[in-house]
XYZ file of C-alpha atoms in Angstrom:
593
model
C -0.037 0.032 -0.040
C 1.254 3.470 -0.718
C 1.237 6.571 1.466
C -1.920 7.467 3.421
C -3.552 10.693 2.457
C -3.258 13.488 4.962
C -6.593 14.865 5.879
C -6.981 18.592 6.812
C -9.360 17.715 9.624
C -6.673 15.695 11.379
C -4.547 18.839 11.703
C -6.944 19.946 14.488
C -6.924 16.585 16.234
C -3.061 16.045 15.796
C -3.406 12.421 16.679
C -0.532 9.873 16.937
C -1.657 8.146 13.788
C -1.598 11.581 12.050
C 1.830 12.197 13.065
C 2.899 8.679 11.799
C 1.409 9.496 8.465
C 3.430 12.721 8.452
C 6.547 10.868 9.181
C 6.007 8.415 6.366
C 5.477 11.312 3.981
C 8.774 12.905 5.209
C 10.649 9.675 4.906
C 9.524 9.360 1.246
C 10.680 12.860 0.504
C 13.984 12.141 2.163
C 14.375 9.153 -0.046
C 13.546 11.241 -3.157
C 16.138 13.738 -2.001
C 18.833 11.207 -1.646
C 17.973 9.653 -5.041
C 18.232 13.109 -6.782
C 21.536 13.777 -4.903
C 22.889 10.407 -6.075
C 21.547 10.907 -9.599
C 23.070 14.454 -9.900
C 26.499 12.988 -8.705
C 26.329 10.208 -11.139
C 25.229 12.578 -13.958
C 28.340 14.792 -13.275
C 30.545 11.640 -13.463
C 28.804 10.725 -16.749
C 29.461 14.148 -18.183
C 33.047 14.124 -17.072
C 33.593 10.590 -18.481
C 31.917 11.541 -21.807
C 34.283 14.672 -21.913
C 37.225 12.308 -21.351
C 35.866 10.072 -24.144
C 35.529 13.084 -26.452
C 39.103 14.247 -25.746
C 40.378 10.688 -26.416
C 38.401 10.462 -29.650
C 39.598 13.861 -30.841
C 43.269 12.887 -30.030
C 42.733 9.688 -31.973
C 41.104 11.631 -34.868
C 44.080 14.084 -34.757
C 46.515 11.212 -35.005
C 44.622 9.841 -37.946
C 44.573 13.137 -39.815
C 48.261 13.843 -39.312
C 49.565 10.507 -40.796
C 50.137 10.005 -44.471
C 51.150 6.810 -46.328
C 54.222 6.925 -48.393
C 54.169 4.953 -51.647
C 56.904 3.254 -53.650
C 57.403 4.907 -57.054
C 56.627 8.216 -58.602
C 52.811 8.059 -58.977
C 49.705 6.675 -57.221
C 46.736 4.930 -58.627
C 43.186 6.246 -58.028
C 42.784 3.491 -55.432
C 45.862 4.450 -53.562
C 44.973 8.185 -53.535
C 41.628 7.272 -52.069
C 43.257 5.053 -49.510
C 45.756 7.843 -48.681
C 42.914 10.252 -48.146
C 40.941 7.812 -46.109
C 42.666 8.660 -42.814
C 41.700 12.222 -43.196
C 38.071 11.284 -44.022
C 38.117 9.043 -40.819
C 39.467 11.925 -38.782
C 36.843 14.292 -40.152
C 33.999 11.840 -39.444
C 35.156 11.426 -35.861
C 35.628 15.223 -35.333
C 31.938 15.811 -36.567
C 30.629 13.076 -34.272
C 32.461 14.623 -31.327
C 30.960 18.104 -32.178
C 27.545 16.341 -31.797
C 28.596 14.829 -28.628
C 29.659 18.121 -27.063
C 26.251 19.590 -28.034
C 24.649 16.588 -26.266
C 26.537 17.236 -23.086
C 25.591 20.803 -23.021
C 21.959 19.973 -23.501
C 22.143 17.363 -20.787
C 23.459 19.975 -18.304
C 20.596 22.316 -19.145
C 17.717 19.795 -19.472
C 18.534 17.329 -16.735
C 21.081 18.401 -14.228
C 19.944 21.976 -13.525
C 16.094 21.247 -13.190
C 16.603 18.302 -10.915
C 18.945 20.274 -8.587
C 16.557 23.195 -8.572
C 13.580 20.867 -7.673
C 15.556 19.288 -4.859
C 16.739 22.618 -3.302
C 13.503 24.408 -3.752
C 10.928 21.725 -2.933
C 12.712 18.994 -0.965
C 14.503 21.268 1.404
C 13.996 20.859 5.152
C 12.944 24.530 5.861
C 9.201 23.848 5.942
C 9.719 20.808 8.131
C 11.833 22.702 10.640
C 9.306 25.503 10.827
C 6.509 23.070 11.493
C 8.542 21.255 14.205
C 9.269 24.670 15.729
C 5.658 25.701 15.928
C 4.694 22.298 17.374
C 7.382 22.706 20.159
C 6.263 26.254 20.774
C 2.578 25.445 21.098
C 2.809 22.336 23.238
C 5.301 24.020 25.605
C 2.941 27.011 26.063
C 0.063 24.551 26.605
C 1.844 22.733 29.340
C 2.930 25.941 31.016
C -0.721 27.109 30.953
C -1.894 23.864 32.438
C 0.695 23.966 35.075
C -0.547 27.453 36.329
C -2.064 27.657 39.782
C -5.783 28.074 39.881
C -5.254 30.591 42.681
C -4.059 33.122 40.079
C -6.111 36.178 39.559
C -8.794 35.841 36.847
C -7.301 38.516 34.577
C -3.946 36.740 34.572
C -5.628 33.362 33.723
C -7.694 34.953 30.988
C -4.662 36.485 29.490
C -2.735 33.249 29.557
C -5.703 31.416 27.954
C -5.900 34.073 25.229
C -2.231 33.771 24.415
C -2.307 29.927 24.154
C -5.455 30.091 22.008
C -3.676 32.437 19.639
C -0.698 30.140 19.580
C -3.064 27.189 18.860
C -4.628 28.919 15.917
C -1.205 29.698 14.448
C 0.003 26.150 15.034
C -3.083 24.667 13.378
C -2.623 27.148 10.441
C 1.058 26.109 10.106
C -0.063 22.486 10.194
C -2.670 22.987 7.455
C 0.013 24.625 5.254
C 2.634 21.905 5.896
C 0.226 19.099 5.155
C -0.811 20.775 1.939
C 2.937 21.234 0.924
C 3.645 17.581 1.663
C 0.985 16.264 -0.572
C 1.727 18.842 -3.290
C 5.515 17.833 -3.366
C 4.376 14.106 -3.473
C 2.327 14.794 -6.631
C 4.698 17.333 -8.070
C 7.738 14.942 -8.014
C 6.066 12.653 -10.524
C 6.568 15.132 -13.346
C 9.401 17.323 -11.907
C 11.650 14.196 -11.919
C 10.503 12.355 -14.875
C 10.199 15.320 -17.307
C 13.892 16.098 -17.155
C 14.713 12.453 -17.558
C 12.483 12.387 -20.797
C 14.443 15.510 -22.069
C 17.674 13.694 -21.366
C 16.757 10.690 -23.428
C 15.419 12.900 -26.232
C 18.870 14.570 -26.244
C 20.562 11.209 -26.380
C 18.255 10.055 -29.174
C 19.103 13.169 -31.087
C 22.755 12.498 -30.817
C 22.271 8.907 -31.996
C 20.224 10.166 -34.905
C 22.919 12.685 -35.892
C 25.479 9.789 -35.640
C 23.161 7.758 -37.932
C 22.922 10.617 -40.431
C 26.755 11.019 -40.483
C 27.074 7.313 -40.915
C 24.581 7.338 -43.738
C 26.457 10.241 -45.586
C 29.667 8.274 -44.937
C 28.199 4.963 -46.419
C 28.842 5.862 -50.091
C 32.451 6.744 -49.244
C 32.863 3.551 -47.160
C 31.571 1.376 -50.104
C 33.873 3.062 -52.562
C 36.907 2.679 -50.110
C 36.144 -1.035 -49.777
C 36.430 -1.387 -53.502
C 39.637 0.642 -53.511
C 41.037 -1.651 -50.798
C 40.097 -4.758 -52.621
C 41.528 -3.591 -55.848
C 44.851 -2.572 -53.984
C 44.959 -5.985 -52.254
C 44.495 -7.726 -55.633
C 47.268 -5.830 -57.206
C 49.471 -6.497 -54.190
C 49.142 -10.175 -54.639
C 50.202 -9.910 -58.251
C 53.067 -7.461 -57.543
C 54.321 -9.716 -54.651
C 54.458 -12.738 -56.880
C 56.433 -10.799 -59.478
C 58.859 -9.363 -56.767
C 59.563 -12.904 -55.398
C 60.174 -14.235 -58.904
C 62.555 -11.211 -59.612
C 64.272 -11.782 -56.229
C 64.688 -15.524 -57.146
C 66.171 -14.641 -60.529
C 68.594 -12.120 -59.005
C 69.656 -14.553 -56.359
C 70.478 -17.170 -59.093
C 72.385 -14.739 -61.201
C 73.141 -11.373 -59.363
C 75.816 -10.305 -61.849
C 73.255 -10.118 -64.699
C 71.350 -7.484 -62.717
C 74.370 -5.598 -61.418
C 73.948 -2.577 -63.652
C 70.796 -0.877 -62.543
C 71.029 2.236 -64.810
C 71.839 2.393 -68.619
C 73.871 5.519 -68.180
C 75.919 4.749 -65.029
C 77.606 2.025 -62.969
C 77.492 1.903 -59.253
C 79.306 -0.040 -56.417
C 81.794 0.067 -53.623
C 85.551 0.825 -54.191
C 88.367 1.046 -51.810
C 90.305 4.226 -52.697
C 94.022 4.614 -51.793
C 94.633 7.972 -50.071
C 98.355 8.820 -49.885
C 99.795 10.609 -47.005
C 103.049 12.576 -46.570
C 106.099 10.536 -45.368
C 106.512 8.690 -43.030
C 102.695 7.877 -42.669
C 102.366 6.051 -45.941
C 98.791 5.558 -47.227
C 95.357 4.243 -46.197
C 92.440 2.600 -47.920
C 89.000 4.258 -47.595
C 85.791 2.558 -48.676
C 83.699 4.685 -50.913
C 80.420 4.238 -52.806
C 81.172 5.097 -56.418
C 79.007 5.998 -59.364
C 80.562 6.088 -62.828
C 78.771 8.028 -65.512
C 79.937 6.342 -68.707
C 79.203 8.968 -71.301
C 80.842 11.863 -69.396
C 83.480 9.547 -67.802
C 82.839 11.124 -64.414
C 83.397 9.109 -61.309
C 81.405 10.260 -58.221
C 82.724 8.887 -54.850
C 81.063 9.372 -51.476
C 82.610 8.048 -48.180
C 80.262 5.602 -46.342
C 81.106 3.238 -43.452
C 78.353 0.804 -42.363
C 80.103 0.338 -38.975
C 79.975 4.133 -38.099
C 76.274 4.390 -37.934
C 75.832 4.822 -41.713
C 76.993 8.436 -41.735
C 77.307 9.857 -45.350
C 80.551 11.808 -45.969
C 81.260 14.500 -48.725
C 81.076 13.607 -52.387
C 84.165 13.882 -54.562
C 83.877 13.859 -58.385
C 86.757 13.247 -60.860
C 86.852 12.911 -64.766
C 88.628 9.804 -65.943
C 91.134 9.908 -68.758
C 92.094 6.174 -68.764
C 91.726 3.072 -66.689
C 94.609 0.478 -66.338
C 94.646 -2.797 -64.457
C 97.112 -2.763 -61.516
C 99.347 -5.844 -61.597
C 100.575 -7.679 -58.463
C 104.131 -6.806 -59.179
C 103.356 -3.097 -58.717
C 101.114 -3.343 -55.798
C 100.693 -6.340 -53.455
C 96.770 -6.048 -53.428
C 94.361 -7.833 -55.630
C 91.587 -6.446 -57.862
C 93.224 -2.956 -58.109
C 92.733 -0.440 -60.970
C 94.841 2.615 -61.852
C 92.775 5.624 -62.926
C 94.334 8.607 -64.686
C 92.463 11.816 -63.801
C 91.931 14.469 -66.598
C 91.244 17.497 -64.239
C 94.402 16.760 -62.267
C 97.272 16.241 -64.760
C 99.751 13.716 -63.618
C 97.601 12.331 -60.816
C 96.856 8.727 -60.646
C 93.992 7.288 -58.432
C 94.381 3.659 -57.365
C 91.252 1.889 -56.321
C 90.436 -1.666 -55.345
C 87.390 -3.702 -56.405
C 85.480 -6.040 -53.950
C 86.054 -9.292 -55.969
C 87.346 -10.645 -59.298
C 83.907 -10.371 -60.940
C 83.581 -6.851 -59.436
C 86.989 -5.954 -60.942
C 85.898 -7.140 -64.491
C 82.678 -5.205 -64.086
C 84.608 -1.911 -63.330
C 87.170 -2.630 -66.017
C 84.419 -3.088 -68.648
C 82.545 -0.056 -67.547
C 85.458 2.365 -67.389
C 87.086 1.663 -70.722
C 83.755 2.209 -72.540
C 83.118 -1.485 -73.543
C 79.654 -1.305 -72.137
C 76.833 -0.203 -74.618
C 75.443 3.113 -73.555
C 71.736 3.547 -73.840
C 70.087 6.958 -74.009
C 67.889 7.930 -71.136
C 64.120 7.898 -71.759
C 62.693 10.997 -73.357
C 61.212 13.419 -70.839
C 57.464 13.557 -70.585
C 55.758 16.690 -72.011
C 52.298 17.587 -71.022
C 50.239 20.285 -72.908
C 47.678 22.202 -70.798
C 44.581 23.572 -72.454
C 44.051 27.366 -71.735
C 40.322 27.003 -71.381
C 40.667 24.130 -68.981
C 43.246 25.978 -66.844
C 41.032 29.067 -66.811
C 37.982 26.978 -65.673
C 40.097 25.211 -62.992
C 41.244 28.493 -61.532
C 37.695 29.848 -61.659
C 36.066 26.906 -59.984
C 38.667 26.538 -57.309
C 38.437 30.236 -56.487
C 34.677 30.044 -56.221
C 34.799 27.032 -54.018
C 37.484 28.488 -51.621
C 35.547 31.816 -51.462
C 31.902 30.637 -51.001
C 31.952 27.106 -49.713
C 35.343 26.142 -48.136
C 33.471 25.384 -44.887
C 30.595 23.412 -46.315
C 30.000 20.024 -44.876
C 30.411 17.189 -47.420
C 32.399 19.412 -49.747
C 33.033 17.373 -53.059
C 31.024 14.568 -51.571
C 27.528 15.992 -51.956
C 26.641 16.025 -55.657
C 24.850 18.782 -57.429
C 21.893 18.665 -59.884
C 22.862 16.768 -63.034
C 21.256 19.200 -65.477
C 22.932 22.288 -63.969
C 26.286 20.470 -63.863
C 26.012 19.728 -67.640
C 24.921 23.264 -68.364
C 27.954 24.725 -66.566
C 30.166 22.296 -68.105
C 29.009 23.354 -71.626
C 29.390 27.136 -70.857
C 32.864 26.829 -69.170
C 33.686 30.578 -69.234
C 31.578 31.841 -66.379
C 32.506 34.096 -63.464
C 31.714 31.662 -60.510
C 33.197 33.866 -57.760
C 30.325 36.268 -57.650
C 27.460 34.518 -59.509
C 24.757 33.026 -57.196
C 23.242 31.051 -60.105
C 25.744 28.278 -59.458
C 25.739 26.804 -55.899
C 28.848 25.217 -54.562
C 27.569 21.653 -55.074
C 27.177 22.403 -58.674
C 30.595 23.881 -58.979
C 32.329 20.862 -57.219
C 30.414 18.396 -59.268
C 31.281 20.187 -62.403
C 34.947 20.188 -61.538
C 34.960 16.514 -60.734
C 33.172 15.718 -63.900
C 35.686 17.913 -65.930
C 38.529 15.933 -64.307
C 36.843 12.545 -65.264
C 38.904 10.005 -67.116
C 37.373 10.831 -70.564
C 40.595 12.292 -71.911
C 42.414 9.326 -70.441
C 40.173 7.046 -72.415
C 40.758 9.070 -75.638
C 44.470 8.882 -75.175
C 44.348 5.124 -74.579
C 41.999 4.894 -77.608
C 44.698 6.662 -79.818
C 47.617 4.641 -78.624
C 45.796 1.337 -79.067
C 45.207 2.093 -82.770
C 49.009 2.304 -83.380
C 49.036 -1.519 -82.967
C 49.248 -3.702 -86.078
C 45.986 -4.716 -87.609
C 46.186 -8.430 -86.448
C 47.203 -7.450 -82.918
C 44.434 -5.012 -82.674
C 41.858 -7.582 -83.917
C 42.964 -10.114 -81.405
C 42.942 -7.527 -78.587
C 39.502 -6.422 -79.646
C 38.177 -9.945 -79.422
C 39.723 -10.431 -76.050
C 38.420 -7.165 -74.626
C 34.750 -7.951 -75.757
C 35.042 -11.394 -74.100
C 36.413 -9.942 -70.948
C 33.629 -7.261 -70.886
C 31.117 -10.170 -71.061
C 32.956 -11.975 -68.235
C 32.879 -8.805 -66.090
C 29.140 -8.269 -66.819
C 28.612 -11.537 -64.930
C 30.774 -10.675 -62.046
C 27.948 -11.124 -59.505
C 28.233 -14.946 -60.204
C 31.799 -15.494 -61.330
C 33.309 -12.871 -58.947
C 35.607 -11.676 -61.815
C 35.136 -7.861 -61.755
C 36.882 -5.486 -64.056
C 39.624 -4.916 -61.340
C 40.216 -8.715 -60.923
C 40.456 -9.088 -64.667
C 42.919 -6.199 -64.832
C 45.122 -7.980 -62.303
C 45.010 -11.189 -64.293
C 45.587 -9.824 -67.833
C 47.693 -6.744 -66.998
C 50.971 -8.629 -66.737
C 49.923 -10.827 -69.682
C 49.198 -8.071 -72.196
C 51.915 -5.612 -71.074
C 55.430 -6.182 -69.902
C 57.938 -3.681 -68.402
C 60.932 -2.455 -70.288
C 63.315 -3.504 -67.571
C 63.401 -6.210 -64.803
C 63.503 -4.199 -61.634
C 61.495 -3.767 -58.482
C 60.548 -0.223 -59.633
C 59.108 -1.575 -62.884
C 57.042 -4.217 -60.805
C 55.782 -1.330 -58.560
C 54.385 0.128 -61.826
C 52.393 -3.138 -62.749
C 49.373 -1.561 -61.163
C 49.358 1.005 -63.983
C 49.337 -1.910 -66.556
C 46.360 -3.356 -64.733
C 44.540 -0.032 -64.961
C 45.052 0.278 -68.722
C 43.401 -3.225 -69.166
C 40.624 -2.073 -66.830
C 40.035 1.012 -69.168
C 40.058 -1.239 -72.266
C 37.491 -3.727 -70.633
C 35.269 -1.116 -69.062
C 35.167 1.114 -72.094
C 35.399 -1.375 -74.902
C 32.594 0.369 -76.772
C 34.417 3.736 -76.557
C 37.703 2.125 -77.734
C 36.587 0.268 -80.996
C 39.428 -2.142 -81.978
C 38.059 -3.280 -85.268
C 39.409 -0.350 -87.460
C 42.737 0.964 -87.998
C 41.407 4.606 -87.879
C 41.820 6.506 -84.592
C 38.570 8.343 -83.941
C 40.393 10.851 -81.777
C 42.890 12.062 -84.236
C 41.487 10.578 -87.584
C 44.771 9.149 -88.589
C 45.494 5.536 -89.734
C 48.379 4.285 -87.461
C 50.739 1.502 -88.611
C 53.615 0.154 -86.544
C 55.982 -2.835 -86.861
C 54.566 -6.178 -85.807
C 56.995 -6.386 -83.043
C 55.406 -3.438 -81.167
C 53.918 -4.345 -77.858
C 51.209 -2.258 -76.193
C 53.528 -0.501 -73.764
C 55.887 0.827 -76.372
C 55.697 3.038 -79.476
C 58.409 4.484 -81.794
C 59.350 8.166 -81.061
C 58.057 9.432 -84.346
C 54.559 7.949 -83.682
C 54.570 9.372 -80.145
C 55.272 12.795 -81.593
C 52.507 12.252 -84.137
C 50.129 11.211 -81.340
C 50.900 14.441 -79.335
C 50.177 16.499 -82.335
C 46.889 14.687 -82.899
C 45.720 14.408 -79.285
C 46.082 18.189 -78.865
C 43.225 18.561 -81.390
C 40.838 16.549 -79.307
C 37.763 18.253 -77.735
C 38.833 20.177 -74.702
C 41.546 17.778 -73.419
C 43.301 18.611 -70.333
C 46.462 16.724 -71.279
C 48.072 15.425 -74.587
C 49.961 12.353 -73.570
C 52.961 10.578 -75.254
C 52.338 6.918 -74.453
C 50.544 4.551 -72.086
C 53.147 4.669 -69.406
C 53.388 8.468 -69.692
C 49.556 8.686 -69.776
C 49.137 6.882 -66.449
C 52.008 8.628 -64.757
C 50.685 11.990 -65.774
C 47.353 11.350 -64.266
C 48.879 10.202 -60.976
C 46.447 7.189 -60.841
């Protein structure tokens, strides 16, 4: 059974049972008071713990945002660029989530903590009880004093005492009525005064969870794209790792065949004799040497693995001649005598590491090695209209929307994007007709791989007729295979991993070349995914309207210099190209994919 109701009529009787009822009500209010105190204390602990969690989350997000992956090679694929930016995206997501959490904590303080504490202090305080107890003590003390007065007192004194006690009785009864009313009022008020702040608290929590859900929903598109990027990178990694292990095995079996890593220079360690004035004799110092065969320049840098790997100063000399040092002249094996051009009369004595190393340096320094020319530098042509549009769009984005949430992720209306792309020359910095979403979407669309497809298209048509027909048959077949990827699990990316090393091969057998296998895979992906845009049944390149013919020995990854120059001239006439590219390898590297 619950609390007994307090009847106002009982205030005049003030019976023991009435007093017991009052005590039970007071005990219930004391319990409620202790509950709110404990809840307030736990609420403060919750807020402090949440603040600590927020600080830890923000520190974690900062750590994510400050880190960047380093990649082997000179360029990244689209997948690698997305993976590289993923940590910044994760960091931004966590920071946005913590902003919502901070807002929730402020609302909890205002909607839960302050109202509960105010109700406890204003309504559950002991001031009314103490006043009631004081009036009780005062009335009953006066009553006892009155009853103890002698009946022999004069009548006026007795009447005055009776009048005073009667006044105190009325005052006590009035206080009793007020106190009983207050007790029952608080008992009823606490039902909503305590629960309403809790409802507001949970509404704040639900709002935070909903905001988190919205953030997660906005992040879902990026998450799915990132999963595909990771899967593509993992697939390429498996292929590259297999190639690296094969190369390592080949080099382990015949290391001398891979000794020369550059066509224009030779490298390795040589011990150089440094002569000292008498009577100190001479000393031999190990130096890492690089010999540029065409200029006959020998660069030497002091380096000792045992001294912590500290690199010394570089010394360069120009060789006039190289002679084998015989044992009858110097009691050390594998020695060479180098005559220096820029120091007439100076002879430099060096010692190779082994007999094979000795033969290697002898062959390199007397010019017996064939000298190959370095690859032609890559030239990219930039369209003036494209450059103007890029500057215009970037300026507008940085001026009007640099702080917009979801910048570059939230897409604009397709029709407006296409209209802006057709106009191109528009002052976007002041025009309100083009919102930031439209500008960012147009910029992304302008940088789409269409010109990349056109360049691949033109380069493929340099193949011989039969090679191109075979490639066309294969690409149509692989496109059909990719169309059924839901069942056979062979997506375009997976087919690129399988057929990239088959259809294209590197020009040299090095780790750096293996690291670029991913670009070969991407070329195959372009050919499969856009087989209709790259027709392989005709020898006429639609992009440049030229019939290309090349020797039958030409592979996909190489083309003669005169055809590359011809392609550059033709590709520059394409519709609004951002870049005119010299070859497939240059194509991919220039796009940093």
